[in-house]
mmCIF file of N, CA, C and O in Angstrom:
data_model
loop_
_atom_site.group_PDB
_atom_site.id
_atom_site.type_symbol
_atom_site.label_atom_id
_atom_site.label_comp_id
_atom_site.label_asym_id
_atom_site.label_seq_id
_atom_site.Cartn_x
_atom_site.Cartn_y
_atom_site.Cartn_z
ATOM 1 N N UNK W 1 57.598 -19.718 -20.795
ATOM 2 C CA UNK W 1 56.375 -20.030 -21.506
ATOM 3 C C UNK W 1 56.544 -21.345 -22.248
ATOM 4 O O UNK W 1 57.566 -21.949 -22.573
ATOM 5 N N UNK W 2 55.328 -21.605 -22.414
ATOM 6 C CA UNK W 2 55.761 -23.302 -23.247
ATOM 7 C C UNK W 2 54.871 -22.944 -24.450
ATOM 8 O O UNK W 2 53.784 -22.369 -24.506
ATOM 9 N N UNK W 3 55.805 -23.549 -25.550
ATOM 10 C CA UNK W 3 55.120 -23.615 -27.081
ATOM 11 C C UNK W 3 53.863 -25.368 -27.019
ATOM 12 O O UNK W 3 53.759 -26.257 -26.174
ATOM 13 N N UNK W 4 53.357 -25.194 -27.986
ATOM 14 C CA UNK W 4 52.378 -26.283 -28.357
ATOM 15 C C UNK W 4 52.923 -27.960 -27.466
ATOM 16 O O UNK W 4 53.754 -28.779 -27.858
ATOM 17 N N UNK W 5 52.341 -27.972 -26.600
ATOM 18 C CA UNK W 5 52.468 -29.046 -25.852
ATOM 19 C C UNK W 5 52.002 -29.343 -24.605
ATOM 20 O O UNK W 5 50.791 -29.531 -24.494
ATOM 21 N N UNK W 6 52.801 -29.438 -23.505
ATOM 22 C CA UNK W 6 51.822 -29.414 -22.079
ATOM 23 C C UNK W 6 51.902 -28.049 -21.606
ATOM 24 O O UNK W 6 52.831 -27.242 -21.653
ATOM 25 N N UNK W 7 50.565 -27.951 -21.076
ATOM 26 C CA UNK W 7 50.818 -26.672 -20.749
ATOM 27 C C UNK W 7 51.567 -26.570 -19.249
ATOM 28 O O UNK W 7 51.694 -27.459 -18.407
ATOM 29 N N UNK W 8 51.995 -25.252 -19.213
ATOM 30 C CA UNK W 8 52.781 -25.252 -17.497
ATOM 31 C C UNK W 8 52.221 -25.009 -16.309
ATOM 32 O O UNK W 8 51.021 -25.279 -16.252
ATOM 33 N N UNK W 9 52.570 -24.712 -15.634
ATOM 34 C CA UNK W 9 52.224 -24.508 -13.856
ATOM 35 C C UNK W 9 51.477 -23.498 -13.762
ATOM 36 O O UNK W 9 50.777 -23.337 -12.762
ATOM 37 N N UNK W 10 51.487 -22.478 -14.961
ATOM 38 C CA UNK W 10 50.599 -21.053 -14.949
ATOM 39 C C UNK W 10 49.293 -21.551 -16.319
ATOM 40 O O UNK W 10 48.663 -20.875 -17.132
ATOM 41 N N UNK W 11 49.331 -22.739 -16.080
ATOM 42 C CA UNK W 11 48.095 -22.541 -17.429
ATOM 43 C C UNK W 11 48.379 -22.313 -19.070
ATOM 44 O O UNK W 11 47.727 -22.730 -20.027
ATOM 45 N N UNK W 12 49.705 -21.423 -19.033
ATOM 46 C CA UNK W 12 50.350 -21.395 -20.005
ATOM 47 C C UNK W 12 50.350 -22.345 -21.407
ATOM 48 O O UNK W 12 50.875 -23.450 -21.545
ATOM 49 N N UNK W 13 49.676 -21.643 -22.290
ATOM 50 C CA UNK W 13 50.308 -22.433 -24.038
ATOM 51 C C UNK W 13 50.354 -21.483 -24.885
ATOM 52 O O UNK W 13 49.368 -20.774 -25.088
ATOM 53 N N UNK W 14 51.706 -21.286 -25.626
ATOM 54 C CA UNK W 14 51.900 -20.457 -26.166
ATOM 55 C C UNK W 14 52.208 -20.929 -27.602
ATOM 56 O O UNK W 14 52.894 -21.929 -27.811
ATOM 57 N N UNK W 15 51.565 -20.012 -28.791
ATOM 58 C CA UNK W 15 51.849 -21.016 -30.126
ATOM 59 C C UNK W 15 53.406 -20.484 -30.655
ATOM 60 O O UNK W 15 54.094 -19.515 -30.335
ATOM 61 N N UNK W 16 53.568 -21.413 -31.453
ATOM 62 C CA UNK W 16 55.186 -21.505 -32.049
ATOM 63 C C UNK W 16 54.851 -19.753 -32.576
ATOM 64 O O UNK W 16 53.753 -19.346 -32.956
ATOM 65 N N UNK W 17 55.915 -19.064 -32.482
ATOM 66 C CA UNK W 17 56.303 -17.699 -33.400
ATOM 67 C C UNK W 17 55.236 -16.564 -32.853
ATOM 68 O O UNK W 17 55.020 -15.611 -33.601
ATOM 69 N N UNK W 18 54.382 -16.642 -31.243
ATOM 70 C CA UNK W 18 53.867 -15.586 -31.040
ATOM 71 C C UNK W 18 54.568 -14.651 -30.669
ATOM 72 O O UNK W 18 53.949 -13.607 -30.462
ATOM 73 N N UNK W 19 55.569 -14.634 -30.516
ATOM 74 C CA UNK W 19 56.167 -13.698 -29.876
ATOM 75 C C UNK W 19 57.307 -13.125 -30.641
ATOM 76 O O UNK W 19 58.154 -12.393 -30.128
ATOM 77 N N UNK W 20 57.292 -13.571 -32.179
ATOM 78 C CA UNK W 20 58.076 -12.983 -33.148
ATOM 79 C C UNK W 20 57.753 -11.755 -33.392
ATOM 80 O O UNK W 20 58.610 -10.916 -33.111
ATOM 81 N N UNK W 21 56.749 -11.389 -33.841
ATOM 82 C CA UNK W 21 56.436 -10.129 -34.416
ATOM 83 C C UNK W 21 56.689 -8.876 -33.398
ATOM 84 O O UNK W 21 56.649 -7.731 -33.849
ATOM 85 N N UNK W 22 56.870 -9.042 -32.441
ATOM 86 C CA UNK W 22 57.380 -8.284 -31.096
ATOM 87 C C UNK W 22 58.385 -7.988 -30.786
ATOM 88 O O UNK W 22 58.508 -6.883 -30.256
ATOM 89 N N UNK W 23 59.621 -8.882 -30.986
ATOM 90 C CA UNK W 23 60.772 -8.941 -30.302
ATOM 91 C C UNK W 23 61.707 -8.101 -30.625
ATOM 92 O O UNK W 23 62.635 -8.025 -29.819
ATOM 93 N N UNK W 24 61.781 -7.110 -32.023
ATOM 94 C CA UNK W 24 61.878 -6.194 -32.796
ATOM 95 C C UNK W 24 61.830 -5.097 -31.242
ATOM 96 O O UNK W 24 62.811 -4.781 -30.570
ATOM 97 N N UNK W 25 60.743 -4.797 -31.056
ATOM 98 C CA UNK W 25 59.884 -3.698 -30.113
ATOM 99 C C UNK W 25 60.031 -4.069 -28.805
ATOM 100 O O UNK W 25 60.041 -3.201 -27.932
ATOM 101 N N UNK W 26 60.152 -5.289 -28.526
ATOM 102 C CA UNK W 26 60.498 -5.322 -26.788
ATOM 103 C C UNK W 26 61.937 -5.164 -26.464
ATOM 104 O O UNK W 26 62.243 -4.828 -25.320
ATOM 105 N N UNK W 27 62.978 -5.403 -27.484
ATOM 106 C CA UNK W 27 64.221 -4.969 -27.455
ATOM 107 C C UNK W 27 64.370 -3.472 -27.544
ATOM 108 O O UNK W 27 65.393 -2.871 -27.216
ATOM 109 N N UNK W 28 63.313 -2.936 -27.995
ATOM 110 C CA UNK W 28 63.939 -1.551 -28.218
ATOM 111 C C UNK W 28 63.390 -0.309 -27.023
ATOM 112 O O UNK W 28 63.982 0.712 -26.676
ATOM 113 N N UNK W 29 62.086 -0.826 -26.586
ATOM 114 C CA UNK W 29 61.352 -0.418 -25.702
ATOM 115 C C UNK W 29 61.483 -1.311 -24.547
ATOM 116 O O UNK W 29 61.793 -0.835 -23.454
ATOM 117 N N UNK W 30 61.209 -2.958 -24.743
ATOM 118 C CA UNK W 30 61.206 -2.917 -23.229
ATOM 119 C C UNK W 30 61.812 -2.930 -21.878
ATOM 120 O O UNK W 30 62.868 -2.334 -21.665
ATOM 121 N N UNK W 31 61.068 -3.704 -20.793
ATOM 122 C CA UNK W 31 61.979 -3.567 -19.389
ATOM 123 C C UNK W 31 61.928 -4.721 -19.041
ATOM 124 O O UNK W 31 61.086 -5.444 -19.573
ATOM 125 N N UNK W 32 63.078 -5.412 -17.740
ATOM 126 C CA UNK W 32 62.839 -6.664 -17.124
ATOM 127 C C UNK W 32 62.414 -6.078 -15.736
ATOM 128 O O UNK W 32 63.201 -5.379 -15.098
ATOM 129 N N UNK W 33 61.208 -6.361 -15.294
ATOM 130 C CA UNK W 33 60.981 -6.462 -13.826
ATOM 131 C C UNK W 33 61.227 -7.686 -13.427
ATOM 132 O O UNK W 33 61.555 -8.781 -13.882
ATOM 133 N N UNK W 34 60.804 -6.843 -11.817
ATOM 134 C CA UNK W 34 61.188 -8.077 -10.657
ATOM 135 C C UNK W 34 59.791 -8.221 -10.470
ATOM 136 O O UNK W 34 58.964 -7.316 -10.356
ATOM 137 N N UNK W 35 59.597 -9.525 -10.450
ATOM 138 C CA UNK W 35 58.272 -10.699 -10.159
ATOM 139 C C UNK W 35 57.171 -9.813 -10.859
ATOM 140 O O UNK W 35 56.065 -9.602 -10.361
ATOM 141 N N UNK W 36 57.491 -9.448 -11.756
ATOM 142 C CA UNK W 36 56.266 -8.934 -12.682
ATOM 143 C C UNK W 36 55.598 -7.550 -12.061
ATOM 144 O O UNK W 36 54.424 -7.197 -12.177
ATOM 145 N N UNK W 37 56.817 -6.770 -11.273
ATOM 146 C CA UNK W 37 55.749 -5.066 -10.552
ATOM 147 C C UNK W 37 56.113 -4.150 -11.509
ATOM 148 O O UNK W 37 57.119 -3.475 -11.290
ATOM 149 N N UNK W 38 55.686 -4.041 -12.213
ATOM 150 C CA UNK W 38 55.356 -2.575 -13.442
ATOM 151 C C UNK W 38 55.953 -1.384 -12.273
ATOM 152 O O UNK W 38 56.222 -0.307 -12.804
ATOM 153 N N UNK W 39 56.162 -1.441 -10.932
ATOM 154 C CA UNK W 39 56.712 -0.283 -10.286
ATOM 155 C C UNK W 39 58.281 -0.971 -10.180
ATOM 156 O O UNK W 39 58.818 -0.507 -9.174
ATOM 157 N N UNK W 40 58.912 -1.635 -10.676
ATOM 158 C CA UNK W 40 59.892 -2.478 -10.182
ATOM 159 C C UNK W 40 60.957 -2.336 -11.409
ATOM 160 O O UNK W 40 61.641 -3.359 -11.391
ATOM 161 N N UNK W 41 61.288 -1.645 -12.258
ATOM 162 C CA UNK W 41 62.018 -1.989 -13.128
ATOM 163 C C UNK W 41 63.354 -2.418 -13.061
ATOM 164 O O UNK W 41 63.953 -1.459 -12.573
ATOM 165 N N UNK W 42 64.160 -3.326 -13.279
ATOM 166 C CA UNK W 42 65.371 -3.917 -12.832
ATOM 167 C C UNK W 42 66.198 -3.770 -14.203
ATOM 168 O O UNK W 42 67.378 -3.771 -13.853
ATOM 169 N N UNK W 43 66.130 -3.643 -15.605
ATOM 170 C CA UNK W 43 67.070 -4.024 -16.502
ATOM 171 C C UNK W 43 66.332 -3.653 -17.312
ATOM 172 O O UNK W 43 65.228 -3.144 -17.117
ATOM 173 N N UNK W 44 67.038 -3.936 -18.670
ATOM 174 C CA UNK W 44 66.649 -3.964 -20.439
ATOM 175 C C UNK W 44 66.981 -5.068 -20.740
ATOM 176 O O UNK W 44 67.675 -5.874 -20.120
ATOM 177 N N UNK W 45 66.415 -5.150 -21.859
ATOM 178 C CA UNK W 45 66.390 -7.066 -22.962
ATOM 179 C C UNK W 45 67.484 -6.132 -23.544
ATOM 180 O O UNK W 45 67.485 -4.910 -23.693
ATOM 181 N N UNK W 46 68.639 -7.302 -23.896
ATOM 182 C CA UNK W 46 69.698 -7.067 -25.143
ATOM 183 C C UNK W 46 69.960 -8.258 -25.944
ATOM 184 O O UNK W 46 70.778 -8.461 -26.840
ATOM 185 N N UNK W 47 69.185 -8.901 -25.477
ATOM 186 C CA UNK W 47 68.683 -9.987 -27.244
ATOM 187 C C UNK W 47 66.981 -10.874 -26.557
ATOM 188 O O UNK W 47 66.269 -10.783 -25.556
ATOM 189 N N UNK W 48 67.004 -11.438 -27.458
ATOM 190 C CA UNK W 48 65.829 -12.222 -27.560
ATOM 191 C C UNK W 48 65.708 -12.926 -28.768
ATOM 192 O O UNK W 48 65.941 -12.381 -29.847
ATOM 193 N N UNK W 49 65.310 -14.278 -28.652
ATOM 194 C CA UNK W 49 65.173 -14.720 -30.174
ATOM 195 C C UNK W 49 63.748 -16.083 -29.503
ATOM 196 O O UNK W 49 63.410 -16.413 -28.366
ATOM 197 N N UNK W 50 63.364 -16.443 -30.659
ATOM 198 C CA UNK W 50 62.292 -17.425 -30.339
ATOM 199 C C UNK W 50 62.878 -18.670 -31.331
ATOM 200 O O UNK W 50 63.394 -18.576 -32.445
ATOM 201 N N UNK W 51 62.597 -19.907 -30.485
ATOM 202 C CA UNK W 51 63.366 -21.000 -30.794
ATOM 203 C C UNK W 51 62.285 -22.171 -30.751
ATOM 204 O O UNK W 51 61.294 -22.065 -30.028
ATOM 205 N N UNK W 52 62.510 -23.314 -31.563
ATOM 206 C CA UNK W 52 61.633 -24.505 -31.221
ATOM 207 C C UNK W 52 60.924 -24.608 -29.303
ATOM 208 O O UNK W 52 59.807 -24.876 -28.862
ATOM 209 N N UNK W 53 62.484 -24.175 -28.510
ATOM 210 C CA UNK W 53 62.311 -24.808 -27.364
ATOM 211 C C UNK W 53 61.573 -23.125 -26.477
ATOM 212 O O UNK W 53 61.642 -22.901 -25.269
ATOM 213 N N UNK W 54 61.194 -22.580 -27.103
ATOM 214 C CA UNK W 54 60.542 -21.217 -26.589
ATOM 215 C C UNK W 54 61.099 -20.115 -26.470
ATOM 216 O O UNK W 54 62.317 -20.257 -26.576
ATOM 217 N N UNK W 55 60.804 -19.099 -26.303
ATOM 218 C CA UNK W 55 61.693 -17.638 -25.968
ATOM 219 C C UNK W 55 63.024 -17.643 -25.189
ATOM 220 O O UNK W 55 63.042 -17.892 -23.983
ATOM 221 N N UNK W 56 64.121 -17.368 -25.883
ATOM 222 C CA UNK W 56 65.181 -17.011 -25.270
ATOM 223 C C UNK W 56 65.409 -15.345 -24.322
ATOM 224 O O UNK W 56 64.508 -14.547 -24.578
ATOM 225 N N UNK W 57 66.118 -15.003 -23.662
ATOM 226 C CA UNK W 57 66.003 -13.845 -23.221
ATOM 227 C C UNK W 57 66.866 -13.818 -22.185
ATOM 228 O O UNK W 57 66.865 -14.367 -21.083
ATOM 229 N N UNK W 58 68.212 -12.473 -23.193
ATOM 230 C CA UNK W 58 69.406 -12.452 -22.463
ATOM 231 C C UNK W 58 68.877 -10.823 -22.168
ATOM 232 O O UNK W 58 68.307 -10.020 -22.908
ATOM 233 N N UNK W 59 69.304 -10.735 -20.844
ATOM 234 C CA UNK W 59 68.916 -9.062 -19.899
ATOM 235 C C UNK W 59 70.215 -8.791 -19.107
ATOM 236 O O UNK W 59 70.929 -9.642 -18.578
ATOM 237 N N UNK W 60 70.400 -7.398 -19.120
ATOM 238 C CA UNK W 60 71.094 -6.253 -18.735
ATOM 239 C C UNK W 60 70.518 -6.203 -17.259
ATOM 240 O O UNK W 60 69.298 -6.041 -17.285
ATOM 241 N N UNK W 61 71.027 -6.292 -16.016
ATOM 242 C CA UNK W 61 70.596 -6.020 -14.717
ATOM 243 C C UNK W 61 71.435 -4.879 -14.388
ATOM 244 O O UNK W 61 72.661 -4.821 -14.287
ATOM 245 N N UNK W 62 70.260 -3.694 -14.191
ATOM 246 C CA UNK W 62 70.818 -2.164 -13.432
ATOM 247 C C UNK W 62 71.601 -2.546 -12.324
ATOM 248 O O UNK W 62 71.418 -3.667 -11.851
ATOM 249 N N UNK W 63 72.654 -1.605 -11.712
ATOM 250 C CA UNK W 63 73.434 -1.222 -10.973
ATOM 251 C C UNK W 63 72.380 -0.593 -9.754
ATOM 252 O O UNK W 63 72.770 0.432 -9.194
ATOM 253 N N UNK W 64 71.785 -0.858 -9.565
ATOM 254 C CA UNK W 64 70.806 -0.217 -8.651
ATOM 255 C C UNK W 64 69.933 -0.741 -7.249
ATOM 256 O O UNK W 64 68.861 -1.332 -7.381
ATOM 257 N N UNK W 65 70.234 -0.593 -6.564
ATOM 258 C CA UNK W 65 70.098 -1.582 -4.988
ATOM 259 C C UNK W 65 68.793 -2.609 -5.563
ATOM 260 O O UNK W 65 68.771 -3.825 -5.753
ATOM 261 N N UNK W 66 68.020 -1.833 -5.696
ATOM 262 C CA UNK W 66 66.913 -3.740 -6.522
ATOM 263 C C UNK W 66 67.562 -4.251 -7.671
ATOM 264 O O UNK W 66 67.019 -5.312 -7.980
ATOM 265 N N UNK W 67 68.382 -3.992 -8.350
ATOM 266 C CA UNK W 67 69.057 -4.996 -9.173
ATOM 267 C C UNK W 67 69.777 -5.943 -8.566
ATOM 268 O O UNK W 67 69.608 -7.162 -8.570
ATOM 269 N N UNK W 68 70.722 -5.191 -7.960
ATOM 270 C CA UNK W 68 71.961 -6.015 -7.101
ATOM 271 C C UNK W 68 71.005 -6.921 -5.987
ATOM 272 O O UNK W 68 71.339 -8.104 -5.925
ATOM 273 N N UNK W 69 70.085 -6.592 -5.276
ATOM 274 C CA UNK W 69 69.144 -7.394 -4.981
ATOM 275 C C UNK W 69 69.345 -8.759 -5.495
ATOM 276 O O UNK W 69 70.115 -9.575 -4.989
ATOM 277 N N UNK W 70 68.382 -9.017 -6.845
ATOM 278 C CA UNK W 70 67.926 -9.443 -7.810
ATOM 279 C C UNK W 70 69.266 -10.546 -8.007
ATOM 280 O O UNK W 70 69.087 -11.757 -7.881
ATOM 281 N N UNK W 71 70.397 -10.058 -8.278
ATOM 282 C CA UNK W 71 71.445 -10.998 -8.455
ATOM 283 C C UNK W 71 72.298 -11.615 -6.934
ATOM 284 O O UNK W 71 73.388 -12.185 -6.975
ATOM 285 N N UNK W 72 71.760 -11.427 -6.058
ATOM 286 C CA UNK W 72 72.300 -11.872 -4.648
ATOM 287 C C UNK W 72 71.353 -13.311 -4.335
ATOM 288 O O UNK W 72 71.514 -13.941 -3.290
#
């Protein structure tokens, strides 16, 4: 995602610190899919932080034939 500036290839502008108030709750609840299929779950977030240069986001990839996928 891109903070206040050009936007990206998806249309994308995202303001500085939207994604603070969240990151609390997507660490604790959420999932990493593959190419965005809500039927696809591949991993968990085990950090996240939001930075001048946009969302960081370090993930856990399952042991699980679409994970190992995913990292091939």
């Amino acid at each position: 995602s891109t903070f206040l500036g050009p936007v990206d290839g998806h249309g994308d502008l995202i303001a500085p610190k939207a994604f603070a108030p969240h990151l609390d709750w997507f660490l604790e609840n959420g999932v990493l899919l593959r190419e965005h299929n809500m039927r696809s779950a591949i991993g968990k977030p085990v950090d996240c932080k939001e930075d001048d240069h946009g969302l960081y986001l370090k993930g856990y990839i399952s042991g699980t034939t679409e994970g190992n996928d995913v990292l091939t």
